[in-house]
Amino acid sequence: MATSQAPKEKKSLPFCKVMRQKGQEYVPLALIEEGQDGELDDVSISGPEHAISSHERTDKQGKILKVLMLALVCFVSLRSYQSKVDQASVSSVETTLDQLRFEAAAATLEIMKRDTQKAASKSYFVDIGELADVVDKALDTVGFRGVFLELFETYSFTAATMAAAAAMGIKHLTMVVEHEVGQRPESIYSGIPSDRWVNETDVCTGCLPGLHHWVGAIAADKFLRDGSLLLDASTGERLYTARDIIKELQRMMELERPDMVPFHSQHGFIWYYVPYTTPSLLDVFPTDLAFEICGDLLSEEKNATFHDIKMSAVAGVDIVRECRHGFGHAVYYILAMRQAGRSDEFSARTQLRTRGGFVLKDEYLCQANRICGGAPNRKTAHLCTYGFRHAYYEVSNGPYMSIHSKDVMDNHCEN
């Protein structure tokens, strides 16, 4: 008596369950399984109701069609899943940015609170370590673009500062962003939690735009420590040279509606990077370094007048001018550290107090005149001197010392 052959056990393939990760995409490892005889076997699929299922043997053409349709359903499902993953990722980044922004705002408020008359009478310097810690973390978390395009964006950071002030019980602080058509956004402060700044609107230790300069210096410090900076958290790209960093900031300046963050931060990056890499800078302008950082747009031939060809969409702001201007800040910073006896103590975590009364001796003003005068062309020399005076104005006691420094440098220094 012939015995009947036991039917083959049907194998069930979970719907799009067998996958491997490839970058940010998920692709199926297998769509069907073979029977013991090596031929395509019946396939039952567990999954959505619209998934194809067959309980009868068909010819090979039918099976191939079925598998192709299964692949299409699986692909659509995976893309839908990936879309949800991407949305969750974006939401996570936004949450991270909000948290970092709040932490940075709270750090600046703590710096303001410490910047009292008593503290200022004891030291011309201020510790900004808590802000440096937040920026360091942010550069590793959201990357260079996240920090300079989003974290410190004027409107968002203003809102975060107000929220942090409320959480810290600082009742009288207000910030208003003024942004006329074609002009740069500026934050106007009142009620700053420090007894030194009752009449100031945007010039205080920890206020914008000075804060942007600090962020640039902190980024330079991290770059010098780590050898590179994360550019974009979503791609993992990194920046490996100072020129790459400045070029990235310049691209931000060329946006249709740029914020002032990259403009000011460029000054801070340069003022820290130049003294750190050329600590012996005495009477010679670092021409090679200037061309390395600012690029060939530094050449006089491409900028025949004091109005550069390469302008930002923000009215009155000149992209190449800002790079030259940064070298003036660097000259001031290195001479101030020398007069203060801190030439060997460059630290982005310690900055000169804004309007803290630090006054350079006339000999250092003349030294700055000689350094900037040695720039490769007239325009660079002019903007180096202007950047130096600007830095002096911010750190000293304001307009009077700016007038004094101009008088000394124009009329009382030997050529």
mmCIF file of C-alpha atoms in Angstrom, residues 89-278:
data_model
loop_
_atom_site.group_PDB
_atom_site.id
_atom_site.type_symbol
_atom_site.label_atom_id
_atom_site.label_comp_id
_atom_site.label_asym_id
_atom_site.label_seq_id
_atom_site.Cartn_x
_atom_site.Cartn_y
_atom_site.Cartn_z
ATOM 1 C CA SER A 89 15.479 62.301 15.155
ATOM 2 C CA VAL A 90 14.546 65.873 14.207
ATOM 3 C CA SER A 91 12.404 66.152 17.329
ATOM 4 C CA SER A 92 15.315 64.873 19.423
ATOM 5 C CA VAL A 93 17.699 67.440 17.904
ATOM 6 C CA GLU A 94 15.225 70.257 18.566
ATOM 7 C CA THR A 95 14.873 69.135 22.174
ATOM 8 C CA THR A 96 18.647 69.002 22.546
ATOM 9 C CA LEU A 97 19.041 72.485 21.055
ATOM 10 C CA ASP A 98 16.375 73.897 23.371
ATOM 11 C CA GLN A 99 18.096 72.384 26.398
ATOM 12 C CA LEU A 100 21.569 73.563 25.375
ATOM 13 C CA ARG A 101 20.229 77.034 24.586
ATOM 14 C CA PHE A 102 18.615 77.267 28.023
ATOM 15 C CA GLU A 103 21.865 76.110 29.692
ATOM 16 C CA ALA A 104 23.906 78.671 27.749
ATOM 17 C CA ALA A 105 21.462 81.451 28.621
ATOM 18 C CA ALA A 106 21.558 80.495 32.302
ATOM 19 C CA ALA A 107 25.371 80.494 32.197
ATOM 20 C CA THR A 108 25.443 84.027 30.781
ATOM 21 C CA LEU A 109 23.055 85.218 33.497
ATOM 22 C CA GLU A 110 25.330 83.778 36.170
ATOM 23 C CA ILE A 111 28.246 85.643 34.598
ATOM 24 C CA MET A 112 26.209 88.889 34.647
ATOM 25 C CA LYS A 113 25.294 88.364 38.296
ATOM 26 C CA ARG A 114 28.965 87.959 39.252
ATOM 27 C CA ASP A 115 29.985 91.061 37.330
ATOM 28 C CA THR A 116 29.520 93.448 40.247
ATOM 29 C CA GLN A 117 31.378 96.598 41.249
ATOM 30 C CA LYS A 118 33.192 94.692 43.982
ATOM 31 C CA ALA A 119 34.294 91.931 41.622
ATOM 32 C CA ALA A 120 35.377 94.406 38.955
ATOM 33 C CA SER A 121 37.481 96.332 41.445
ATOM 34 C CA LYS A 122 39.474 93.176 42.152
ATOM 35 C CA SER A 123 40.143 91.936 38.630
ATOM 36 C CA TYR A 124 39.920 93.013 35.016
ATOM 37 C CA PHE A 125 39.101 89.411 34.090
ATOM 38 C CA VAL A 126 35.996 87.272 34.316
ATOM 39 C CA ASP A 127 35.653 83.501 34.470
ATOM 40 C CA ILE A 128 33.286 82.212 31.759
ATOM 41 C CA GLY A 129 33.984 78.533 32.409
ATOM 42 C CA GLU A 130 30.328 77.491 32.707
ATOM 43 C CA LEU A 131 29.553 78.963 29.284
ATOM 44 C CA ALA A 132 32.639 77.267 27.814
ATOM 45 C CA ASP A 133 31.417 73.923 29.144
ATOM 46 C CA VAL A 134 28.031 74.329 27.428
ATOM 47 C CA VAL A 135 29.588 75.389 24.114
ATOM 48 C CA ASP A 136 32.061 72.482 24.243
ATOM 49 C CA LYS A 137 29.196 70.063 24.787
ATOM 50 C CA ALA A 138 27.121 71.668 22.047
ATOM 51 C CA LEU A 139 29.935 71.448 19.495
ATOM 52 C CA ASP A 140 30.149 67.716 20.172
ATOM 53 C CA THR A 141 26.365 67.248 20.188
ATOM 54 C CA VAL A 142 24.799 69.451 17.513
ATOM 55 C CA GLY A 143 27.986 70.390 15.653
ATOM 56 C CA PHE A 144 29.441 73.655 14.374
ATOM 57 C CA ARG A 145 26.415 74.481 12.243
ATOM 58 C CA GLY A 146 24.041 73.721 15.078
ATOM 59 C CA VAL A 147 25.914 76.115 17.377
ATOM 60 C CA PHE A 148 26.430 79.037 15.003
ATOM 61 C CA LEU A 149 23.213 78.828 12.987
ATOM 62 C CA GLU A 150 20.724 77.747 15.636
ATOM 63 C CA LEU A 151 21.897 77.621 19.233
ATOM 64 C CA PHE A 152 22.799 81.323 19.534
ATOM 65 C CA GLU A 153 20.438 82.658 16.861
ATOM 66 C CA THR A 154 19.350 86.047 18.188
ATOM 67 C CA TYR A 155 15.579 85.575 18.494
ATOM 68 C CA SER A 156 15.767 82.050 19.914
ATOM 69 C CA PHE A 157 18.519 82.931 22.352
ATOM 70 C CA THR A 158 16.649 86.033 23.513
ATOM 71 C CA ALA A 159 13.599 83.881 24.319
ATOM 72 C CA ALA A 160 15.785 81.344 26.124
ATOM 73 C CA THR A 161 17.429 84.102 28.186
ATOM 74 C CA MET A 162 14.052 85.404 29.301
ATOM 75 C CA ALA A 163 12.955 81.860 30.227
ATOM 76 C CA ALA A 164 16.181 81.253 32.154
ATOM 77 C CA ALA A 165 15.809 84.579 33.963
ATOM 78 C CA ALA A 166 12.292 83.631 35.061
ATOM 79 C CA ALA A 167 13.489 80.219 36.243
ATOM 80 C CA MET A 168 16.359 81.825 38.189
ATOM 81 C CA GLY A 169 14.120 84.420 39.849
ATOM 82 C CA ILE A 170 15.632 87.381 37.964
ATOM 83 C CA LYS A 171 12.511 89.513 37.740
ATOM 84 C CA HIS A 172 13.552 92.732 36.049
ATOM 85 C CA LEU A 173 15.583 91.563 33.058
ATOM 86 C CA THR A 174 14.063 92.255 29.643
ATOM 87 C CA MET A 175 15.494 91.791 26.170
ATOM 88 C CA VAL A 176 13.995 93.211 23.003
ATOM 89 C CA VAL A 177 15.298 92.356 19.533
ATOM 90 C CA GLU A 178 15.343 95.296 17.152
ATOM 91 C CA HIS A 179 15.633 94.313 13.499
ATOM 92 C CA GLU A 180 14.719 96.885 10.892
ATOM 93 C CA VAL A 181 14.450 95.858 7.257
ATOM 94 C CA GLY A 182 17.914 95.351 5.779
ATOM 95 C CA GLN A 183 19.635 95.767 9.122
ATOM 96 C CA ARG A 184 21.222 93.388 11.581
ATOM 97 C CA PRO A 185 19.246 92.120 14.609
ATOM 98 C CA GLU A 186 20.313 93.684 17.907
ATOM 99 C CA SER A 187 19.228 92.744 21.411
ATOM 100 C CA ILE A 188 18.484 95.667 23.713
ATOM 101 C CA TYR A 189 18.720 94.839 27.417
ATOM 102 C CA SER A 190 17.287 96.422 30.525
ATOM 103 C CA GLY A 191 17.349 95.284 34.116
ATOM 104 C CA ILE A 192 20.665 93.422 33.756
ATOM 105 C CA PRO A 193 21.355 91.600 37.056
ATOM 106 C CA SER A 194 24.569 93.472 37.859
ATOM 107 C CA ASP A 195 25.091 96.693 39.745
ATOM 108 C CA ARG A 196 27.583 97.991 37.172
ATOM 109 C CA TRP A 197 25.240 98.372 34.190
ATOM 110 C CA VAL A 198 22.146 100.316 35.184
ATOM 111 C CA ASN A 199 22.226 102.566 32.111
ATOM 112 C CA GLU A 200 23.631 100.233 29.464
ATOM 113 C CA THR A 201 21.511 98.622 26.739
ATOM 114 C CA ASP A 202 23.759 96.047 25.092
ATOM 115 C CA VAL A 203 27.241 96.471 26.581
ATOM 116 C CA CYS A 204 27.797 94.276 29.582
ATOM 117 C CA THR A 205 29.787 91.240 30.599
ATOM 118 C CA GLY A 206 27.754 88.333 29.243
ATOM 119 C CA CYS A 207 25.474 90.319 26.914
ATOM 120 C CA LEU A 208 25.107 90.009 23.181
ATOM 121 C CA PRO A 209 26.986 90.760 20.983
ATOM 122 C CA GLY A 210 30.059 90.311 23.184
ATOM 123 C CA LEU A 211 28.830 86.825 23.984
ATOM 124 C CA HIS A 212 29.171 85.874 20.301
ATOM 125 C CA HIS A 213 32.873 86.802 20.436
ATOM 126 C CA TRP A 214 33.357 84.517 23.432
ATOM 127 C CA VAL A 215 31.669 81.633 21.630
ATOM 128 C CA GLY A 216 34.102 82.058 18.727
ATOM 129 C CA ALA A 217 37.060 82.018 21.123
ATOM 130 C CA ILE A 218 35.720 78.913 22.878
ATOM 131 C CA ALA A 219 35.349 77.168 19.497
ATOM 132 C CA ALA A 220 38.950 78.075 18.639
ATOM 133 C CA ASP A 221 40.139 76.664 21.949
ATOM 134 C CA LYS A 222 38.284 73.396 21.378
ATOM 135 C CA PHE A 223 39.603 73.178 17.816
ATOM 136 C CA LEU A 224 43.180 73.589 19.032
ATOM 137 C CA ARG A 225 42.666 70.966 21.753
ATOM 138 C CA ASP A 226 40.876 68.374 19.604
ATOM 139 C CA GLY A 227 42.445 69.015 16.196
ATOM 140 C CA SER A 228 39.038 69.229 14.485
ATOM 141 C CA LEU A 229 35.411 70.206 15.065
ATOM 142 C CA LEU A 230 32.228 68.339 14.236
ATOM 143 C CA LEU A 231 30.628 70.263 11.353
ATOM 144 C CA ASP A 232 27.242 68.584 11.043
ATOM 145 C CA ALA A 233 25.791 66.127 13.534
ATOM 146 C CA SER A 234 23.582 64.532 10.879
ATOM 147 C CA THR A 235 26.464 63.628 8.550
ATOM 148 C CA GLY A 236 29.417 63.327 10.893
ATOM 149 C CA GLU A 237 31.518 65.673 8.729
ATOM 150 C CA ARG A 238 34.329 67.517 10.499
ATOM 151 C CA LEU A 239 36.375 70.701 10.049
ATOM 152 C CA TYR A 240 40.134 70.160 10.103
ATOM 153 C CA THR A 241 41.696 73.576 9.409
ATOM 154 C CA ALA A 242 41.206 77.142 10.612
ATOM 155 C CA ARG A 243 40.561 78.175 7.003
ATOM 156 C CA ASP A 244 37.732 75.620 6.743
ATOM 157 C CA ILE A 245 36.184 77.062 9.907
ATOM 158 C CA ILE A 246 36.359 80.661 8.646
ATOM 159 C CA LYS A 247 34.976 79.616 5.243
ATOM 160 C CA GLU A 248 32.038 77.938 6.979
ATOM 161 C CA LEU A 249 31.338 81.115 8.963
ATOM 162 C CA GLN A 250 31.568 83.141 5.740
ATOM 163 C CA ARG A 251 29.026 80.844 4.067
ATOM 164 C CA MET A 252 26.692 81.549 6.973
ATOM 165 C CA MET A 253 27.208 85.279 6.378
ATOM 166 C CA GLU A 254 26.100 84.884 2.767
ATOM 167 C CA LEU A 255 22.689 83.502 3.688
ATOM 168 C CA GLU A 256 19.703 85.562 2.596
ATOM 169 C CA ARG A 257 18.871 86.546 6.185
ATOM 170 C CA PRO A 258 22.063 86.024 8.168
ATOM 171 C CA ASP A 259 22.238 86.453 11.911
ATOM 172 C CA MET A 260 25.095 88.419 13.467
ATOM 173 C CA VAL A 261 26.449 85.348 15.274
ATOM 174 C CA PRO A 262 28.965 84.280 12.575
ATOM 175 C CA PHE A 263 30.223 87.841 12.080
ATOM 176 C CA HIS A 264 31.092 88.413 15.729
ATOM 177 C CA SER A 265 32.170 84.839 16.375
ATOM 178 C CA GLN A 266 34.742 85.126 13.596
ATOM 179 C CA HIS A 267 36.417 87.940 15.534
ATOM 180 C CA GLY A 268 36.535 85.805 18.673
ATOM 181 C CA PHE A 269 37.877 82.775 16.822
ATOM 182 C CA ILE A 270 40.691 84.828 15.302
ATOM 183 C CA TRP A 271 41.570 86.714 18.486
ATOM 184 C CA TYR A 272 42.134 83.420 20.280
ATOM 185 C CA TYR A 273 43.624 81.396 17.426
ATOM 186 C CA VAL A 274 46.256 83.965 16.369
ATOM 187 C CA PRO A 275 47.852 84.564 19.799
ATOM 188 C CA TYR A 276 47.807 80.832 20.513
ATOM 189 C CA THR A 277 49.544 79.919 17.263
ATOM 190 C CA THR A 278 51.889 82.946 17.135
#
